[in-house]
JSON list of C-alpha atoms in Angstrom, two decimals:
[
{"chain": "A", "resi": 773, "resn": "UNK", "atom": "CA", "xyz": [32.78, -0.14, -319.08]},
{"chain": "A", "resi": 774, "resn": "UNK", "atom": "CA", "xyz": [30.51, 0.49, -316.02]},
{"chain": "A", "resi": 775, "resn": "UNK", "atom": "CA", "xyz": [28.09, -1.89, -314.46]},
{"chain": "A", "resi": 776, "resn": "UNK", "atom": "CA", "xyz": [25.31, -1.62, -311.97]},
{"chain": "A", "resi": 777, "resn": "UNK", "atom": "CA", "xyz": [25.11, -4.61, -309.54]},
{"chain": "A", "resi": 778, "resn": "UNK", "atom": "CA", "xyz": [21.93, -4.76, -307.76]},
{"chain": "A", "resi": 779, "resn": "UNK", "atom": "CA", "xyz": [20.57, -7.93, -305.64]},
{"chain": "A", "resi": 780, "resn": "UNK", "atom": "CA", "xyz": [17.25, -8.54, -303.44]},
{"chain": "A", "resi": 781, "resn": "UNK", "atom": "CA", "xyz": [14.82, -5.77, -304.96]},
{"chain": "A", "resi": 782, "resn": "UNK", "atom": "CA", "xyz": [11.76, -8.30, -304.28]},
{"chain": "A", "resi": 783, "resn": "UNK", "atom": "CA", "xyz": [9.70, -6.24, -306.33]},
{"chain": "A", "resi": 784, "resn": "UNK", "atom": "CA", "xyz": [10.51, -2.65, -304.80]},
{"chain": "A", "resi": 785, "resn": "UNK", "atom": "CA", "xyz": [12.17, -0.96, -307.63]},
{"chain": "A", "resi": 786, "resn": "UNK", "atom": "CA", "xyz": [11.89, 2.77, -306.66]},
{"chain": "A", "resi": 787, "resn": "UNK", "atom": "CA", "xyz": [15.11, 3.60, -305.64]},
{"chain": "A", "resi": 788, "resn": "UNK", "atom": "CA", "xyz": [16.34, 1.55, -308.81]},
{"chain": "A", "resi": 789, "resn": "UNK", "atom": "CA", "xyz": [14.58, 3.59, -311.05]},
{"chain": "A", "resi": 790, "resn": "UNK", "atom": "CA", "xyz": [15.87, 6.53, -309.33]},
{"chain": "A", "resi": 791, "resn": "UNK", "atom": "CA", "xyz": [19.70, 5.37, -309.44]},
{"chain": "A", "resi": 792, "resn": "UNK", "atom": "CA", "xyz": [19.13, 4.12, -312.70]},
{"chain": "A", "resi": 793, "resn": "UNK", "atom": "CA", "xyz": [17.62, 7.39, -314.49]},
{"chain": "A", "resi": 794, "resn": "UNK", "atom": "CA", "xyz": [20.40, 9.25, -312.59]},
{"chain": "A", "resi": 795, "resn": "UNK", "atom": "CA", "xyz": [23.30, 7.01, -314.15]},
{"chain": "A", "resi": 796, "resn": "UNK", "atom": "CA", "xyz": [22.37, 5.56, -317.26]},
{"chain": "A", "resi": 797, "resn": "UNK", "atom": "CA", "xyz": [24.18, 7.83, -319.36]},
{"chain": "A", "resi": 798, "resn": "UNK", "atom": "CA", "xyz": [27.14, 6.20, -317.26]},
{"chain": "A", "resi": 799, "resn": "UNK", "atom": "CA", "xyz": [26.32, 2.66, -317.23]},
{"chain": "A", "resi": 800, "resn": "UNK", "atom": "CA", "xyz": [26.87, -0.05, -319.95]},
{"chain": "A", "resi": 801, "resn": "UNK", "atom": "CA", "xyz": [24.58, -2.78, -318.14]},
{"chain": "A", "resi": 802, "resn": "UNK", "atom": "CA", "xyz": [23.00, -4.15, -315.08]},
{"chain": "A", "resi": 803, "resn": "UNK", "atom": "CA", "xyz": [23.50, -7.66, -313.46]},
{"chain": "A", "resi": 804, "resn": "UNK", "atom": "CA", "xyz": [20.63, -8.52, -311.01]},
{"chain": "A", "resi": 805, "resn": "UNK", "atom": "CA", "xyz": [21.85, -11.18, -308.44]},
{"chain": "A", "resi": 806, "resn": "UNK", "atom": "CA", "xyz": [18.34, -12.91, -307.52]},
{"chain": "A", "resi": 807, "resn": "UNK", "atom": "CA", "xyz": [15.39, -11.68, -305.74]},
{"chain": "A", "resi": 808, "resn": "UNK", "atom": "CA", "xyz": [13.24, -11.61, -307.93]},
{"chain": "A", "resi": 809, "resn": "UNK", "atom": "CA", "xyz": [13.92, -12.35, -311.46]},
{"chain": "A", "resi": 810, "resn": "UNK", "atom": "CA", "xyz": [10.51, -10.70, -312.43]},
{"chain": "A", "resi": 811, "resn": "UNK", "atom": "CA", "xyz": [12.31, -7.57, -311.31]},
{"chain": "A", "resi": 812, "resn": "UNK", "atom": "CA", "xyz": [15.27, -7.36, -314.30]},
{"chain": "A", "resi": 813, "resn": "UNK", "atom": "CA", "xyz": [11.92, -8.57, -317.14]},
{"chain": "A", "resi": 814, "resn": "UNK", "atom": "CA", "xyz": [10.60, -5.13, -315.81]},
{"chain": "A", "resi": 815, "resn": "UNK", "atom": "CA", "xyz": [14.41, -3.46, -316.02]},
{"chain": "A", "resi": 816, "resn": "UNK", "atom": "CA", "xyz": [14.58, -5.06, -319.62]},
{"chain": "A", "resi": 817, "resn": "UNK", "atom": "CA", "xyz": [11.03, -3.22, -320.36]},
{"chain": "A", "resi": 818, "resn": "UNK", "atom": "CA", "xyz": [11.97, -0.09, -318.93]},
{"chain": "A", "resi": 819, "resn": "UNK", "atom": "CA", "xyz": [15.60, 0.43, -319.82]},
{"chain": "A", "resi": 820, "resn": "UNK", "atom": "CA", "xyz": [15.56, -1.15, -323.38]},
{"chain": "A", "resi": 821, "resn": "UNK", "atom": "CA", "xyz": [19.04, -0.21, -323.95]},
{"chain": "A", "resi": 822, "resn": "UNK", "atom": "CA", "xyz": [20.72, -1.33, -321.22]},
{"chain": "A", "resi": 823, "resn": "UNK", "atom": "CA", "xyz": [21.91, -5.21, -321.39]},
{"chain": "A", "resi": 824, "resn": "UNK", "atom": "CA", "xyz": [20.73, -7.00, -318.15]},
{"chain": "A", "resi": 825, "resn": "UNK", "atom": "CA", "xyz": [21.73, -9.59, -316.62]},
{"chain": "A", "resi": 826, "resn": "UNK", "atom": "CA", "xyz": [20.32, -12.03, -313.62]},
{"chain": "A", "resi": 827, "resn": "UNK", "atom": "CA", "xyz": [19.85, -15.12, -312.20]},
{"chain": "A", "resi": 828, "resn": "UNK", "atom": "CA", "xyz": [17.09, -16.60, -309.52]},
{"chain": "A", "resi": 829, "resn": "UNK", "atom": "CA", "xyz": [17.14, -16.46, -306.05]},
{"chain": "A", "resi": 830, "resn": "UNK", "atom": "CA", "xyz": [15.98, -18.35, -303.07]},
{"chain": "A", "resi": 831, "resn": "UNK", "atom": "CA", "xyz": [12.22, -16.65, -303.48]},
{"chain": "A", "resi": 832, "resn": "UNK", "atom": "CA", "xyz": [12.28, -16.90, -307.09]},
{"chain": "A", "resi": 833, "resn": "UNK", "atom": "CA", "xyz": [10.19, -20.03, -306.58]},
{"chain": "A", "resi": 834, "resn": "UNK", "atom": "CA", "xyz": [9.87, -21.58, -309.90]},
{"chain": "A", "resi": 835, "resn": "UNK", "atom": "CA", "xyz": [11.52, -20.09, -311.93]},
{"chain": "A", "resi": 836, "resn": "UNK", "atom": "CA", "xyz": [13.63, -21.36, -315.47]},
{"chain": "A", "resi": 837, "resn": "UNK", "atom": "CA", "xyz": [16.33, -18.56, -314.67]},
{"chain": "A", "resi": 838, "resn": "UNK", "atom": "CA", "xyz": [19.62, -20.31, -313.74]},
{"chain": "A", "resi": 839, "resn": "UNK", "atom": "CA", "xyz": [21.02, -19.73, -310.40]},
{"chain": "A", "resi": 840, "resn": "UNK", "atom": "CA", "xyz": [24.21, -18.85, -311.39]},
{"chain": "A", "resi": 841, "resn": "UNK", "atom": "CA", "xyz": [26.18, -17.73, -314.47]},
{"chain": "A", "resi": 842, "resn": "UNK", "atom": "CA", "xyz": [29.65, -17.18, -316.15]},
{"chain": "A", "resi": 843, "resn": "UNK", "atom": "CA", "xyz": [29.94, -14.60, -318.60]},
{"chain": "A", "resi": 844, "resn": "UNK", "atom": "CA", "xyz": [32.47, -12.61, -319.88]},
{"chain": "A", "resi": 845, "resn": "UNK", "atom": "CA", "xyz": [31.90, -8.75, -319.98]},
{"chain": "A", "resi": 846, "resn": "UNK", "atom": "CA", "xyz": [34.72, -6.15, -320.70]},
{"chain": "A", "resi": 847, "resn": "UNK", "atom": "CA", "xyz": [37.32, -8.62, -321.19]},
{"chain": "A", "resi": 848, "resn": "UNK", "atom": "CA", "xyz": [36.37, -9.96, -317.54]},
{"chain": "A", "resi": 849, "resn": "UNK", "atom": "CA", "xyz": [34.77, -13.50, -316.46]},
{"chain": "A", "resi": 850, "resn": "UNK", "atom": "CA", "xyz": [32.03, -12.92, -314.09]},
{"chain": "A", "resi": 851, "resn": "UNK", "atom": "CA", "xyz": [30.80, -15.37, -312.20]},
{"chain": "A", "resi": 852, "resn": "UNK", "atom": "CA", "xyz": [27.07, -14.32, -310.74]},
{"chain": "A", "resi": 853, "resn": "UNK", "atom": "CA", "xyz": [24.74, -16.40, -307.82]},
{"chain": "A", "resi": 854, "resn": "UNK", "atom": "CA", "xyz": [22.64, -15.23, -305.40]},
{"chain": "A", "resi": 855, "resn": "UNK", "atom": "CA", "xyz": [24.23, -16.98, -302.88]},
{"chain": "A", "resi": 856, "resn": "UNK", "atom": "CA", "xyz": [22.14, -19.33, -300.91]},
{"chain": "A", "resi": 857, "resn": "UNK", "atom": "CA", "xyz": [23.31, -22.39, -302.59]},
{"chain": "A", "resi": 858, "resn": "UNK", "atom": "CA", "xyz": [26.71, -21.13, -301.53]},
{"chain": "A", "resi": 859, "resn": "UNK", "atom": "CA", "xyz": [25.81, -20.57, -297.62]},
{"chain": "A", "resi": 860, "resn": "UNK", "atom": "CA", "xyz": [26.99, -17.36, -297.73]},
{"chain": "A", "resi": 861, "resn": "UNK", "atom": "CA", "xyz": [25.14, -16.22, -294.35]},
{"chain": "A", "resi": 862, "resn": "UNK", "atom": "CA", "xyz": [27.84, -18.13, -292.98]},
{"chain": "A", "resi": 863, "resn": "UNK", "atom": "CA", "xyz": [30.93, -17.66, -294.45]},
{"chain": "A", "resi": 864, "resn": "UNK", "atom": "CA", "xyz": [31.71, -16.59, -298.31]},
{"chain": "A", "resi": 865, "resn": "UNK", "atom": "CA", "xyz": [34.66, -19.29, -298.47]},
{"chain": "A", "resi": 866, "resn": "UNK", "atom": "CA", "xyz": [32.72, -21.82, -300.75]},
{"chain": "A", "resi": 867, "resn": "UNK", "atom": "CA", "xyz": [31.28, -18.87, -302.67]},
{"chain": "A", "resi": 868, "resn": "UNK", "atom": "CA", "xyz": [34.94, -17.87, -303.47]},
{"chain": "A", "resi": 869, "resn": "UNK", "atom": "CA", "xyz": [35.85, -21.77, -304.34]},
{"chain": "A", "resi": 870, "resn": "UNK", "atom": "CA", "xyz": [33.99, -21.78, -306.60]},
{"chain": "A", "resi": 871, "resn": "UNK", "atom": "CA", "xyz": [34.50, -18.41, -308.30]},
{"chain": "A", "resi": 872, "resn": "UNK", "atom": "CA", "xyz": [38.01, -19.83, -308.20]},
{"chain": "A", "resi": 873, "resn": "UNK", "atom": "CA", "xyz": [36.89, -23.04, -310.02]},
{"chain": "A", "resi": 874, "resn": "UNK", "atom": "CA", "xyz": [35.45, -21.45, -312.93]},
{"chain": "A", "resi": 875, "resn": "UNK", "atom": "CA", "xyz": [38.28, -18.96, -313.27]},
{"chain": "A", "resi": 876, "resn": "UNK", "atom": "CA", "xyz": [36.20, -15.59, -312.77]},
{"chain": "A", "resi": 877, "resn": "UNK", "atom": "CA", "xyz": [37.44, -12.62, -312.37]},
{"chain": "A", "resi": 878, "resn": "UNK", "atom": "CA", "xyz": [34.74, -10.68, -310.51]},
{"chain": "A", "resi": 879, "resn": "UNK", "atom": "CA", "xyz": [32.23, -13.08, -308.02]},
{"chain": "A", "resi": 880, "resn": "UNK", "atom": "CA", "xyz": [28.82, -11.24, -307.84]},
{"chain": "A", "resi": 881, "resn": "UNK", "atom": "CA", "xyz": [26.08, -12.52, -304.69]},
{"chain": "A", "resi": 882, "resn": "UNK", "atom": "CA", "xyz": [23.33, -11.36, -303.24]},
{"chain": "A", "resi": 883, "resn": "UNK", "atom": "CA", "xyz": [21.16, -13.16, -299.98]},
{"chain": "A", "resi": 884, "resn": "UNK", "atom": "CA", "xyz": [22.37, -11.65, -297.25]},
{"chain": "A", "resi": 885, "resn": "UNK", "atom": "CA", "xyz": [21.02, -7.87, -298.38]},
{"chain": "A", "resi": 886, "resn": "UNK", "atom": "CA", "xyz": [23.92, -6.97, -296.42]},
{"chain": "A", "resi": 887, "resn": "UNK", "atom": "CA", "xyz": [26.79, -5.19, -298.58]},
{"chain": "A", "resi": 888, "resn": "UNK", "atom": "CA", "xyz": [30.45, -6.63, -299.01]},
{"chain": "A", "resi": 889, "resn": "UNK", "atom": "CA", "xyz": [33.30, -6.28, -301.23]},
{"chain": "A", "resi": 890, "resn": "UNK", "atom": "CA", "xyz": [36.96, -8.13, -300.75]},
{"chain": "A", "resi": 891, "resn": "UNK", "atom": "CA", "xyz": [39.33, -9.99, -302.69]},
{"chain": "A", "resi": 892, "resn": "UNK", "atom": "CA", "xyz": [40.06, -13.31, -302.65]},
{"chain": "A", "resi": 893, "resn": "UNK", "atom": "CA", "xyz": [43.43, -14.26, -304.66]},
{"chain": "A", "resi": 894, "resn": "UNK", "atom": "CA", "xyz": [42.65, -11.43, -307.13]},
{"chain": "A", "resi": 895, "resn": "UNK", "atom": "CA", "xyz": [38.85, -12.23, -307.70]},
{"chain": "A", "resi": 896, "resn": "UNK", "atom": "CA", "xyz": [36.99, -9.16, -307.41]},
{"chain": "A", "resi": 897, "resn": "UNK", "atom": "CA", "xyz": [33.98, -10.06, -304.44]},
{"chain": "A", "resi": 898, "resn": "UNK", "atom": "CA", "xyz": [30.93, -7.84, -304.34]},
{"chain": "A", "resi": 899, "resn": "UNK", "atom": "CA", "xyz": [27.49, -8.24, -303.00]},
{"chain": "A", "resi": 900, "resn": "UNK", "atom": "CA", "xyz": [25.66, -5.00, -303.71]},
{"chain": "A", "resi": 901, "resn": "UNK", "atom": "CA", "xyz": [23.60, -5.00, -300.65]},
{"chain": "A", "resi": 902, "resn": "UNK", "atom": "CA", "xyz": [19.72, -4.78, -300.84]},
{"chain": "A", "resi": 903, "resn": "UNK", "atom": "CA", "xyz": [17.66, -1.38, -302.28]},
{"chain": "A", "resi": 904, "resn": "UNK", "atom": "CA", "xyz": [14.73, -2.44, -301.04]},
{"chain": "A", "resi": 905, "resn": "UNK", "atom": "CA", "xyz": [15.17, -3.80, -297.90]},
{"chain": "A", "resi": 906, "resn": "UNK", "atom": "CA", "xyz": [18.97, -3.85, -296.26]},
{"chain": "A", "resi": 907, "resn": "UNK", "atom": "CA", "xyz": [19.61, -5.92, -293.22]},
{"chain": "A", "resi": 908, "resn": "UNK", "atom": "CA", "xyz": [22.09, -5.73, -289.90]},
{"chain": "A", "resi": 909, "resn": "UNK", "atom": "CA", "xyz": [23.29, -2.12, -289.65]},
{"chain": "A", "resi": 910, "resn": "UNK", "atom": "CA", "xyz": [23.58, -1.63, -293.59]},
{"chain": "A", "resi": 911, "resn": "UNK", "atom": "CA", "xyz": [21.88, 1.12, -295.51]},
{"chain": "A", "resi": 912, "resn": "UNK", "atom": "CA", "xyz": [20.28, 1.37, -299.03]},
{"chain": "A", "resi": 913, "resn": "UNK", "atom": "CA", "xyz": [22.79, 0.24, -301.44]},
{"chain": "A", "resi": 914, "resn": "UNK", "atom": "CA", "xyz": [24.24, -1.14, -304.80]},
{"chain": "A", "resi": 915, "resn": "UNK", "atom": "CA", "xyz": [27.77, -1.82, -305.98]},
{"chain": "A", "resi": 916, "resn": "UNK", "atom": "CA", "xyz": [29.28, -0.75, -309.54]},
{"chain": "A", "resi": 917, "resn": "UNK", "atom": "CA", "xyz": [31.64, -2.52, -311.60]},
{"chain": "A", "resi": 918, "resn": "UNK", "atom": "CA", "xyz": [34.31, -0.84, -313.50]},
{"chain": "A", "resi": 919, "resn": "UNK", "atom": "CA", "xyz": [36.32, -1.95, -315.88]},
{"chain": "A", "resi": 920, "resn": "UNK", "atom": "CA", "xyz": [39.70, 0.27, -317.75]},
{"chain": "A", "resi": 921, "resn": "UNK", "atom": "CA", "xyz": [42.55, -0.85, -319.44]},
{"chain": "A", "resi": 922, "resn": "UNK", "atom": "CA", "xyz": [41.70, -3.98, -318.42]},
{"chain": "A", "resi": 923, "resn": "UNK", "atom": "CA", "xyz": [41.76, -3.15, -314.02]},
{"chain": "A", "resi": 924, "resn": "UNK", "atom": "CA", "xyz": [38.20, -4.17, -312.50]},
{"chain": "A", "resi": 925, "resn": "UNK", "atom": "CA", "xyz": [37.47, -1.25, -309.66]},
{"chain": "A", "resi": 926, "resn": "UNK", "atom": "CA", "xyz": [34.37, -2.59, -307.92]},
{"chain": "A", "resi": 927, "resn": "UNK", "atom": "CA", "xyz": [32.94, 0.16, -305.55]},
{"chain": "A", "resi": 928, "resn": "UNK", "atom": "CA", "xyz": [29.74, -0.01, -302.80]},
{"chain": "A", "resi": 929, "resn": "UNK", "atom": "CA", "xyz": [27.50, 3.37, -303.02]},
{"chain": "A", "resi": 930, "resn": "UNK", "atom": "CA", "xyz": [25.05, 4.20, -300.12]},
{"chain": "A", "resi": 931, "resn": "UNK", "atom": "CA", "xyz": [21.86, 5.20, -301.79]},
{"chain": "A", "resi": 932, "resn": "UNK", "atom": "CA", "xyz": [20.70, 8.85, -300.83]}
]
């Protein structure tokens, strides 16, 4: 199983269109991590086969989406927020708390449009970055999940 992880599009979905038509045939889903949620409707329009997933973010002003989730994909818990309500411009530690807490496997966030990937007592940490509009010194980017025999690899690709 391979997942796209993708985060703070706010509404620029060119370049995920492009990496999308270029790896659907490899992909099993899509998790959105916030930014906007009108974003993954369009995905779910567009892509009708592919399963996505999302929550809100900070400029998803009122919207029903939740702001976080726990699901289970591939034999994996997955624990997805965007990452403000976590204060992840400062620090990931309560982000990984909680991921802890609910017993994920893989911790998906989003906020900072800046790209990241660790782990923290065996919980897989990823935030995909920003293809729309990346911050600090990052570059274009997105993050896929993959999961084999029952190993998460999560990897960061630099859009082209």
């Amino acid at each position: 199983m391979r997942i796209l992880v993708i985060s703070d599009t706010h509404g620029n979905l060119s370049r995920v269109y492009k990496v999308i038509n270029s790896i659907s045939n490899m992909i099993d889903g899509v998790i959105h991590c916030g930014d906007v949620v009108e974003d993954a409707d369009t995905l779910r329009i567009r892509y009708p086969d592919l399963k996505v997933y999302n929550v809100r973010g900070n400029c998803d002003y009122g919207s029903s989406v939740p702001n976080e989730e726990v699901f289970v994909l591939g034999g994996k818990k997955f624990f997805v927020t965007h990452g403000d309500l976590y204060g992840v411009n400062w620090g990931i530690d309560r982000l990984c708390y909680k991921g802890a807490e609910v017993g994920a496997d893989v911790c998906l966030y989003g906020h900072t449009h800046v790209p990241y990937i660790d782990n923290y007592n065996g919980i897989v940490i990823l935030n995909p970055g920003s293809l729309s509009a990346p911050r600090g010194s990052s570059t274009y980017s997105y993050g896929i999940i993959k999961i084999e025999d029952g190993v998460v690899t999560p990897s960061l690709v630099e859009y082209k």
